[in-house]
Amino acid sequence: IGDGGSAGNYGYANSGYSVYEEENERLTESLRTKVSAIKSLSIEIGTEVKNQNKMLSEMDNDFDSTGGLLGATMGRLRTISRGSQTKLLCYMMLFALFVFFVIYWIIKLR
C-alpha cells in the first residue's frame, strides 16, 4: 500500500508537472510569435527610415540648387538696381504715359 500510494503521488506529481510544462510550451510559443512579429515590424521600420532619409537627402540637394539659383537671380537684381535710378524712373514714367495715351486713344475711338 505504501508503494501504491507512493506511485499514485508520483503519478499525480508528474501530471501537475506536465500541466506546467504544457503551459510553459504554450507561453513560449506565444512569446516566439510575438518576438517574430516585433522583429518583422522593426525590419519594416528600418527600411522605411532608410527610404525617408534618402528622400530627405534628395530634398536637401534640391533646396541647395534652388538656393543657388535664387542667389544668382538676387545678384542680377542687385546689379540692375545699382544702375541709374533716374534712368529707371524715367523709363517707367514714359511707359506709364504711353499706356495712358493708348487707353485714351482706345476710348476716343469708341
Short mmCIF file of N, CA and C in Angstrom, two decimals, residues 38-84:
data_model
loop_
_atom_site.label_atom_id
_atom_site.label_comp_id
_atom_site.label_asym_id
_atom_site.label_seq_id
_atom_site.Cartn_x
_atom_site.Cartn_y
_atom_site.Cartn_z
N ILE A 38 7.46 41.39 -33.75
CA ILE A 38 8.22 42.60 -33.42
C ILE A 38 9.45 42.70 -34.31
N LYS A 39 10.10 41.58 -34.57
CA LYS A 39 11.28 41.58 -35.44
C LYS A 39 10.92 42.04 -36.84
N SER A 40 9.85 41.50 -37.41
CA SER A 40 9.46 41.91 -38.76
C SER A 40 9.03 43.37 -38.78
N LEU A 41 8.38 43.82 -37.73
CA LEU A 41 7.98 45.22 -37.65
C LEU A 41 9.18 46.15 -37.57
N SER A 42 10.18 45.75 -36.77
CA SER A 42 11.38 46.59 -36.66
C SER A 42 12.16 46.61 -37.97
N ILE A 43 12.17 45.51 -38.71
CA ILE A 43 12.82 45.49 -40.03
C ILE A 43 12.10 46.44 -40.98
N GLU A 44 10.77 46.42 -40.96
CA GLU A 44 9.99 47.32 -41.82
C GLU A 44 10.23 48.78 -41.43
N ILE A 45 10.31 49.06 -40.15
CA ILE A 45 10.59 50.43 -39.68
C ILE A 45 11.96 50.87 -40.16
N GLY A 46 12.95 49.98 -40.06
CA GLY A 46 14.30 50.30 -40.53
C GLY A 46 14.32 50.61 -42.02
N THR A 47 13.60 49.83 -42.81
CA THR A 47 13.52 50.07 -44.25
C THR A 47 12.86 51.41 -44.54
N GLU A 48 11.79 51.72 -43.82
CA GLU A 48 11.09 52.99 -44.01
C GLU A 48 11.97 54.17 -43.63
N VAL A 49 12.74 54.02 -42.55
CA VAL A 49 13.65 55.09 -42.13
C VAL A 49 14.70 55.33 -43.20
N LYS A 50 15.25 54.26 -43.77
CA LYS A 50 16.25 54.41 -44.84
C LYS A 50 15.65 55.15 -46.04
N ASN A 51 14.42 54.77 -46.42
CA ASN A 51 13.76 55.44 -47.55
C ASN A 51 13.51 56.92 -47.25
N GLN A 52 13.07 57.22 -46.04
CA GLN A 52 12.80 58.61 -45.67
C GLN A 52 14.09 59.43 -45.64
N ASN A 53 15.18 58.84 -45.15
CA ASN A 53 16.46 59.55 -45.13
C ASN A 53 16.94 59.83 -46.55
N LYS A 54 16.74 58.88 -47.45
CA LYS A 54 17.12 59.08 -48.85
C LYS A 54 16.31 60.22 -49.46
N MET A 55 15.00 60.23 -49.18
CA MET A 55 14.14 61.29 -49.71
C MET A 55 14.54 62.65 -49.14
N LEU A 56 14.85 62.71 -47.86
CA LEU A 56 15.28 63.97 -47.24
C LEU A 56 16.59 64.46 -47.83
N SER A 57 17.49 63.54 -48.12
CA SER A 57 18.77 63.91 -48.73
C SER A 57 18.54 64.50 -50.12
N GLU A 58 17.65 63.89 -50.90
CA GLU A 58 17.33 64.41 -52.23
C GLU A 58 16.69 65.79 -52.14
N MET A 59 15.78 65.96 -51.16
CA MET A 59 15.15 67.28 -50.99
C MET A 59 16.19 68.32 -50.59
N ASP A 60 17.14 67.94 -49.74
CA ASP A 60 18.19 68.86 -49.33
C ASP A 60 19.01 69.31 -50.54
N ASN A 61 19.34 68.37 -51.41
CA ASN A 61 20.08 68.72 -52.63
C ASN A 61 19.26 69.65 -53.52
N ASP A 62 17.96 69.38 -53.66
CA ASP A 62 17.09 70.24 -54.47
C ASP A 62 17.02 71.65 -53.90
N PHE A 63 16.89 71.75 -52.57
CA PHE A 63 16.83 73.07 -51.95
C PHE A 63 18.15 73.82 -52.11
N ASP A 64 19.25 73.09 -52.03
CA ASP A 64 20.55 73.74 -52.23
C ASP A 64 20.67 74.31 -53.64
N SER A 65 20.25 73.52 -54.64
CA SER A 65 20.35 74.02 -56.03
C SER A 65 19.39 75.18 -56.25
N THR A 66 18.21 75.12 -55.64
CA THR A 66 17.26 76.22 -55.77
C THR A 66 17.80 77.47 -55.09
N GLY A 67 18.43 77.28 -53.93
CA GLY A 67 19.03 78.42 -53.23
C GLY A 67 20.13 79.07 -54.05
N GLY A 68 20.92 78.25 -54.74
CA GLY A 68 21.97 78.80 -55.61
C GLY A 68 21.38 79.61 -56.75
N LEU A 69 20.32 79.08 -57.36
CA LEU A 69 19.65 79.79 -58.45
C LEU A 69 19.04 81.09 -57.96
N LEU A 70 18.42 81.06 -56.80
CA LEU A 70 17.82 82.27 -56.23
C LEU A 70 18.90 83.29 -55.89
N GLY A 71 20.03 82.82 -55.37
CA GLY A 71 21.13 83.73 -55.05
C GLY A 71 21.67 84.41 -56.30
N ALA A 72 21.78 83.65 -57.39
CA ALA A 72 22.26 84.24 -58.65
C ALA A 72 21.27 85.28 -59.17
N THR A 73 19.98 84.98 -59.06
CA THR A 73 18.95 85.92 -59.51
C THR A 73 18.99 87.20 -58.67
N MET A 74 19.15 87.04 -57.36
CA MET A 74 19.22 88.22 -56.50
C MET A 74 20.46 89.05 -56.83
N GLY A 75 21.55 88.38 -57.17
CA GLY A 75 22.75 89.11 -57.57
C GLY A 75 22.52 89.93 -58.83
N ARG A 76 21.81 89.36 -59.79
CA ARG A 76 21.49 90.10 -61.01
C ARG A 76 20.59 91.30 -60.72
N LEU A 77 19.61 91.09 -59.81
CA LEU A 77 18.72 92.20 -59.45
C LEU A 77 19.49 93.32 -58.76
N ARG A 78 20.46 92.96 -57.92
CA ARG A 78 21.29 93.99 -57.28
C ARG A 78 22.10 94.76 -58.32
N THR A 79 22.61 94.04 -59.31
CA THR A 79 23.38 94.69 -60.36
C THR A 79 22.50 95.67 -61.14
N ILE A 80 21.28 95.26 -61.43
CA ILE A 80 20.36 96.14 -62.17
C ILE A 80 19.99 97.35 -61.31
N SER A 81 19.74 97.10 -60.03
CA SER A 81 19.32 98.21 -59.16
C SER A 81 20.46 99.19 -58.88
N ARG A 82 21.69 98.80 -59.06
CA ARG A 82 22.82 99.71 -58.85
C ARG A 82 22.94 100.74 -59.98
N GLY A 83 22.26 100.46 -61.08
CA GLY A 83 22.30 101.39 -62.21
C GLY A 83 21.63 102.70 -61.84
N SER A 84 21.55 103.56 -62.78
CA SER A 84 20.99 104.89 -62.56
C SER A 84 19.51 104.81 -62.18
#
